[in-house]
């Protein structure tokens, strides 16, 4: 039977009773999948393209980190501060099956960061890779200007941030995953979780600029990957100068429960619990007896050095 209506654009054929019953059976037997709201949102989010593998070195002594950063789409990768070849080259050899190493990068020239460059290069099939870092790094071939950018593969945007103080050739590497907007910064010995490096070649004024102008200007959600695992000792000092800081409680708890803290804290969190990024506050001025931020920085470093 066919019926028409002024509300219908075209005639509609009614099913017979038996046909309607079969149709209902089919609908009832059709599986219905419920996707949880949280999972649905995750499925809609772009997949991360930037991958970071930490390579601990000299664990129990200097507790350094090298970092292998790769673009998941192109498989291009760089190795940052591969200072101890016996601990780095086995990782690179294994990863060479799936990744294309395109450069060595350094945060500064000290031997425990750049001292493995030549040996690492000699272990690779291609020994002509660029070495990107400060002017005094071993075997350096490229020193990008402050705020200059380049890419790793198709999805990782790198910005060079010059932060002279620990050494005059110190460079922090800010990286952004252009697929997800995830942000990280490799800070070498300029910024540690809860601390900063010694002023071997610079002054408090330079470190203040490095931490509180250059790095503090990064988005607060930028995760920090330092050159050493010093968090536990840094917390001990922070408890002396920031006894009433609630943000420090979270850092202390995490450091107590975990051996590694790299990539677990952000620039925003460092601003909250790191005394060296709080030199402008009244509490730090009172602790140090200084008022100028550069002088506060110098005094805090002096106090930290004294233990």
CSV table of C-alpha atoms in Angstrom, one decimal:
chain,number,residue,atom,x,y,z
A,1,UNK,CA,0.0,0.0,0.0
A,2,UNK,CA,1.2,3.5,-0.8
A,3,UNK,CA,0.1,6.6,1.1
A,4,UNK,CA,0.8,10.2,0.4
A,5,UNK,CA,0.6,13.3,2.5
A,6,UNK,CA,1.0,17.1,2.0
A,7,UNK,CA,3.8,16.8,4.7
A,8,UNK,CA,5.7,14.2,2.6
A,9,UNK,CA,7.9,15.0,-0.3
A,10,UNK,CA,7.2,11.7,-2.0
A,11,UNK,CA,5.0,8.6,-1.5
A,12,UNK,CA,6.0,6.2,1.2
A,13,UNK,CA,5.5,2.4,0.8
A,14,UNK,CA,4.3,0.8,4.0
A,15,UNK,CA,5.8,-2.6,4.9
A,16,UNK,CA,3.6,-5.6,5.4
A,17,UNK,CA,3.3,-6.9,8.9
A,18,UNK,CA,5.8,-9.7,8.3
A,19,UNK,CA,8.3,-7.4,6.6
A,20,UNK,CA,8.0,-4.9,9.5
A,21,UNK,CA,8.6,-7.7,12.0
A,22,UNK,CA,11.8,-8.9,10.2
A,23,UNK,CA,13.0,-5.3,10.1
A,24,UNK,CA,12.5,-4.9,13.8
A,25,UNK,CA,14.4,-8.2,14.4
A,26,UNK,CA,17.3,-6.9,12.3
A,27,UNK,CA,17.4,-3.6,14.2
A,28,UNK,CA,17.3,-5.4,17.6
A,29,UNK,CA,20.1,-7.7,16.6
A,30,UNK,CA,22.4,-4.8,15.4
A,31,UNK,CA,25.2,-4.4,17.9
A,32,UNK,CA,25.4,-1.0,19.6
A,33,UNK,CA,28.7,0.3,20.8
A,34,UNK,CA,28.9,3.0,23.5
A,35,UNK,CA,32.0,5.1,23.3
A,36,UNK,CA,32.9,6.7,26.7
A,37,UNK,CA,33.0,10.5,26.5
A,38,UNK,CA,36.7,10.7,27.6
A,39,UNK,CA,37.7,8.1,25.0
A,40,UNK,CA,35.7,9.8,22.3
A,41,UNK,CA,37.6,13.0,23.0
A,42,UNK,CA,40.9,11.2,22.9
A,43,UNK,CA,40.1,9.6,19.5
A,44,UNK,CA,39.4,13.1,18.1
A,45,UNK,CA,42.7,14.5,19.3
A,46,UNK,CA,45.7,14.4,16.9
A,47,UNK,CA,48.3,11.8,17.5
A,48,UNK,CA,51.6,13.0,19.0
A,49,UNK,CA,54.4,13.1,16.5
A,50,UNK,CA,57.3,14.1,18.8
A,51,UNK,CA,58.8,11.3,20.8
A,52,UNK,CA,61.5,11.7,23.5
A,53,UNK,CA,63.7,8.9,24.8
A,54,UNK,CA,65.8,9.8,27.9
A,55,UNK,CA,69.2,8.0,28.1
A,56,UNK,CA,70.6,8.3,31.6
A,57,UNK,CA,74.4,8.4,31.8
A,58,UNK,CA,76.8,8.0,34.7
A,59,UNK,CA,74.0,7.1,37.0
A,60,UNK,CA,75.1,7.4,40.7
A,61,UNK,CA,77.8,10.0,39.9
A,62,UNK,CA,77.0,13.0,37.7
A,63,UNK,CA,73.6,11.6,36.7
A,64,UNK,CA,73.5,13.1,33.2
A,65,UNK,CA,70.8,12.8,30.5
A,66,UNK,CA,71.1,12.4,26.8
A,67,UNK,CA,67.9,12.7,24.8
A,68,UNK,CA,66.8,11.1,21.5
A,69,UNK,CA,64.1,13.2,19.9
A,70,UNK,CA,62.3,11.8,16.9
A,71,UNK,CA,59.5,12.8,14.6
A,72,UNK,CA,57.1,9.8,14.3
A,73,UNK,CA,55.9,10.6,10.8
A,74,UNK,CA,59.2,11.1,9.0
A,75,UNK,CA,61.3,9.0,11.4
A,76,UNK,CA,64.0,11.8,11.5
A,77,UNK,CA,65.7,12.1,14.8
A,78,UNK,CA,68.4,14.0,16.7
A,79,UNK,CA,70.5,13.1,19.7
A,80,UNK,CA,71.1,15.8,22.4
A,81,UNK,CA,74.2,15.8,24.6
A,82,UNK,CA,75.4,12.2,23.9
A,83,UNK,CA,78.4,12.7,26.2
A,84,UNK,CA,79.1,9.1,27.1
A,85,UNK,CA,79.3,7.0,24.0
A,86,UNK,CA,79.3,3.5,25.7
A,87,UNK,CA,75.9,4.3,27.1
A,88,UNK,CA,74.5,6.1,24.0
A,89,UNK,CA,75.8,4.3,20.9
A,90,UNK,CA,74.0,0.9,21.7
A,91,UNK,CA,70.7,2.9,21.9
A,92,UNK,CA,71.5,4.6,18.6
A,93,UNK,CA,72.4,1.3,16.9
A,94,UNK,CA,69.2,-0.3,18.0
A,95,UNK,CA,67.1,2.7,16.9
A,96,UNK,CA,68.9,3.0,13.5
A,97,UNK,CA,66.6,0.1,12.4
A,98,UNK,CA,63.6,2.5,12.6
A,99,UNK,CA,64.9,6.0,12.8
A,100,UNK,CA,67.1,8.3,10.6
A,101,UNK,CA,69.5,10.2,12.8
A,102,UNK,CA,70.0,13.7,11.2
A,103,UNK,CA,72.1,15.6,13.8
A,104,UNK,CA,73.9,15.8,17.1
A,105,UNK,CA,72.8,18.7,19.2
A,106,UNK,CA,74.5,20.1,22.3
A,107,UNK,CA,73.3,22.5,25.1
A,108,UNK,CA,76.9,23.7,25.9
A,109,UNK,CA,80.5,22.8,25.5
A,110,UNK,CA,81.4,21.0,28.8
A,111,UNK,CA,82.8,17.6,28.3
A,112,UNK,CA,80.0,15.8,30.1
A,113,UNK,CA,77.6,17.2,27.4
A,114,UNK,CA,79.6,17.6,24.2
A,115,UNK,CA,82.6,15.5,24.9
A,116,UNK,CA,81.2,12.4,23.1
A,117,UNK,CA,80.5,14.0,19.8
A,118,UNK,CA,83.5,12.7,17.9
A,119,UNK,CA,83.2,9.2,19.1
A,120,UNK,CA,79.5,9.0,18.5
A,121,UNK,CA,80.0,10.3,14.9
A,122,UNK,CA,82.7,7.6,14.3
A,123,UNK,CA,80.3,4.9,15.4
A,124,UNK,CA,77.7,5.9,12.8
A,125,UNK,CA,77.3,4.7,9.3
A,126,UNK,CA,77.1,8.4,8.2
A,127,UNK,CA,80.0,10.3,9.8
A,128,UNK,CA,79.1,13.6,8.2
A,129,UNK,CA,76.1,14.5,10.4
A,130,UNK,CA,76.0,18.1,11.5
A,131,UNK,CA,76.8,19.0,15.1
A,132,UNK,CA,74.5,21.8,16.2
A,133,UNK,CA,75.5,23.7,19.3
A,134,UNK,CA,77.4,26.5,20.9
A,135,UNK,CA,80.6,27.8,19.3
A,136,UNK,CA,82.9,25.9,21.7
A,137,UNK,CA,81.2,22.4,21.4
A,138,UNK,CA,83.3,19.5,20.2
A,139,UNK,CA,83.2,19.2,16.4
A,140,UNK,CA,80.5,21.9,16.1
A,141,UNK,CA,79.4,22.7,12.5
A,142,UNK,CA,76.4,24.9,13.1
A,143,UNK,CA,75.5,27.5,15.8
A,144,UNK,CA,72.0,28.8,15.2
A,145,UNK,CA,71.4,32.4,16.1
A,146,UNK,CA,69.2,33.3,19.2
A,147,UNK,CA,65.5,32.8,18.4
A,148,UNK,CA,66.3,31.2,15.0
A,149,UNK,CA,64.3,28.1,14.1
A,150,UNK,CA,64.6,24.9,12.1
A,151,UNK,CA,62.7,21.6,11.9
A,152,UNK,CA,63.2,18.0,12.8
A,153,UNK,CA,61.3,15.9,10.2
A,154,UNK,CA,57.9,17.2,9.3
A,155,UNK,CA,56.4,18.0,12.7
A,156,UNK,CA,58.9,19.3,15.2
A,157,UNK,CA,59.8,23.0,15.2
A,158,UNK,CA,63.0,23.9,17.1
A,159,UNK,CA,63.9,27.3,18.4
A,160,UNK,CA,67.4,28.1,19.6
A,161,UNK,CA,67.4,30.1,22.9
A,162,UNK,CA,70.8,31.5,23.9
A,163,UNK,CA,71.2,31.5,27.6
A,164,UNK,CA,74.8,32.4,28.5
A,165,UNK,CA,76.0,32.1,32.1
A,166,UNK,CA,76.8,28.5,33.0
A,167,UNK,CA,78.9,28.7,29.9
A,168,UNK,CA,78.9,31.6,27.4
A,169,UNK,CA,77.8,29.2,24.6
A,170,UNK,CA,74.8,27.7,26.4
A,171,UNK,CA,71.8,27.1,24.2
A,172,UNK,CA,68.4,25.8,25.4
A,173,UNK,CA,66.4,24.0,22.7
A,174,UNK,CA,62.6,24.8,22.7
A,175,UNK,CA,60.7,22.2,20.6
A,176,UNK,CA,57.0,22.2,19.5
A,177,UNK,CA,55.0,19.3,18.2
A,178,UNK,CA,53.1,21.0,15.4
A,179,UNK,CA,50.6,18.2,15.3
A,180,UNK,CA,49.5,18.6,18.9
A,181,UNK,CA,51.1,21.8,20.2
A,182,UNK,CA,53.0,19.9,22.8
A,183,UNK,CA,56.0,21.9,24.0
A,184,UNK,CA,59.3,20.9,25.6
A,185,UNK,CA,62.6,22.6,26.3
A,186,UNK,CA,66.0,21.0,26.8
A,187,UNK,CA,67.9,23.2,29.2
A,188,UNK,CA,71.3,21.6,29.7
A,189,UNK,CA,72.9,23.0,32.8
A,190,UNK,CA,71.0,26.3,32.7
A,191,UNK,CA,67.7,25.2,34.3
A,192,UNK,CA,67.3,22.1,36.5
A,193,UNK,CA,64.1,20.9,38.1
A,194,UNK,CA,64.1,23.0,41.2
A,195,UNK,CA,67.5,24.6,40.5
A,196,UNK,CA,69.9,26.1,38.0
A,197,UNK,CA,73.5,25.6,37.0
A,198,UNK,CA,76.6,27.3,38.5
A,199,UNK,CA,77.7,30.6,37.0
A,200,UNK,CA,81.1,29.2,35.7
A,201,UNK,CA,81.4,31.8,32.9
A,202,UNK,CA,78.7,34.3,33.8
A,203,UNK,CA,77.0,36.4,36.4
A,204,UNK,CA,73.8,36.5,38.4
A,205,UNK,CA,72.5,39.1,35.9
A,206,UNK,CA,73.0,36.7,33.0
A,207,UNK,CA,71.4,33.8,34.8
A,208,UNK,CA,68.5,36.1,35.8
A,209,UNK,CA,68.0,37.0,32.1
A,210,UNK,CA,68.3,33.3,31.1
A,211,UNK,CA,65.8,32.0,33.6
A,212,UNK,CA,63.4,34.9,34.2
A,213,UNK,CA,63.3,36.6,30.8
A,214,UNK,CA,64.2,34.0,28.1
A,215,UNK,CA,62.8,30.7,29.6
A,216,UNK,CA,60.1,32.3,31.7
A,217,UNK,CA,58.6,33.7,28.5
A,218,UNK,CA,57.9,30.2,27.2
A,219,UNK,CA,54.3,28.9,27.5
A,220,UNK,CA,53.7,27.7,31.1
A,221,UNK,CA,52.9,24.2,29.9
A,222,UNK,CA,56.3,23.7,28.4
A,223,UNK,CA,57.9,20.5,29.9
A,224,UNK,CA,61.5,20.8,31.1
A,225,UNK,CA,64.2,18.3,30.2
A,226,UNK,CA,67.4,19.2,32.1
A,227,UNK,CA,70.9,17.9,31.6
A,228,UNK,CA,71.2,16.3,35.0
A,229,UNK,CA,69.0,14.6,37.6
A,230,UNK,CA,69.6,16.9,40.6
A,231,UNK,CA,66.1,17.2,41.9
A,232,UNK,CA,66.5,15.6,45.3
A,233,UNK,CA,69.4,17.8,46.3
A,234,UNK,CA,67.7,20.8,44.9
A,235,UNK,CA,64.6,20.1,47.0
A,236,UNK,CA,66.8,20.1,50.2
A,237,UNK,CA,68.0,23.6,49.4
A,238,UNK,CA,64.6,24.9,48.4
A,239,UNK,CA,63.1,23.7,51.8
A,240,UNK,CA,65.6,26.1,53.5
A,241,UNK,CA,64.7,29.1,51.4
A,242,UNK,CA,61.0,28.4,50.6
A,243,UNK,CA,59.8,26.7,53.8
A,244,UNK,CA,56.2,27.8,53.3
A,245,UNK,CA,55.9,27.2,49.6
A,246,UNK,CA,53.0,24.8,48.9
A,247,UNK,CA,54.1,24.2,45.3
A,248,UNK,CA,57.4,22.8,46.7
A,249,UNK,CA,55.4,20.1,48.5
A,250,UNK,CA,54.4,18.4,45.3
A,251,UNK,CA,57.9,18.5,43.9
A,252,UNK,CA,59.4,17.1,47.1
A,253,UNK,CA,56.8,14.2,47.1
A,254,UNK,CA,57.5,13.4,43.5
A,255,UNK,CA,61.3,13.4,44.0
A,256,UNK,CA,60.9,11.1,47.0
A,257,UNK,CA,58.9,8.6,45.0
A,258,UNK,CA,60.7,8.7,41.7
A,259,UNK,CA,64.3,8.4,40.6
A,260,UNK,CA,63.8,10.4,37.4
A,261,UNK,CA,62.0,13.8,37.1
A,262,UNK,CA,62.9,15.0,33.6
A,263,UNK,CA,59.9,16.0,31.6
A,264,UNK,CA,57.6,15.7,34.6
A,265,UNK,CA,57.5,19.4,35.5
A,266,UNK,CA,56.7,22.5,33.4
A,267,UNK,CA,58.0,26.1,33.1
A,268,UNK,CA,54.9,27.2,35.0
A,269,UNK,CA,55.6,24.9,37.9
A,270,UNK,CA,59.2,26.0,38.0
A,271,UNK,CA,58.1,29.6,38.4
A,272,UNK,CA,56.1,28.4,41.4
A,273,UNK,CA,58.7,26.2,43.2
A,274,UNK,CA,62.1,27.1,41.9
A,275,UNK,CA,63.7,29.8,44.0
A,276,UNK,CA,66.0,30.9,41.1
A,277,UNK,CA,62.9,31.7,39.1
A,278,UNK,CA,61.4,33.7,42.0
A,279,UNK,CA,64.1,36.3,42.5
A,280,UNK,CA,61.7,39.1,42.0
A,281,UNK,CA,59.5,38.1,45.0
A,282,UNK,CA,59.5,39.6,48.4
A,283,UNK,CA,60.2,36.3,50.0
A,284,UNK,CA,63.5,35.8,48.1
A,285,UNK,CA,64.5,39.4,48.7
A,286,UNK,CA,64.0,38.8,52.4
A,287,UNK,CA,65.9,35.5,52.4
A,288,UNK,CA,68.9,36.9,50.6
A,289,UNK,CA,68.9,40.5,52.0
A,290,UNK,CA,69.1,41.8,48.5
A,291,UNK,CA,66.6,43.8,46.4
A,292,UNK,CA,67.9,43.8,42.9
A,293,UNK,CA,66.9,40.5,41.1
A,294,UNK,CA,70.5,40.0,39.8
A,295,UNK,CA,71.9,40.5,43.3
A,296,UNK,CA,69.2,38.1,44.7
A,297,UNK,CA,70.3,35.5,42.1
A,298,UNK,CA,74.0,35.9,43.0
A,299,UNK,CA,73.2,35.5,46.7
A,300,UNK,CA,71.0,32.4,46.1
A,301,UNK,CA,73.7,30.8,44.1
A,302,UNK,CA,76.3,31.5,46.8
A,303,UNK,CA,73.9,30.0,49.4
A,304,UNK,CA,73.4,26.9,47.2
A,305,UNK,CA,77.1,26.4,46.6
A,306,UNK,CA,77.7,26.6,50.4
A,307,UNK,CA,75.2,23.8,50.9
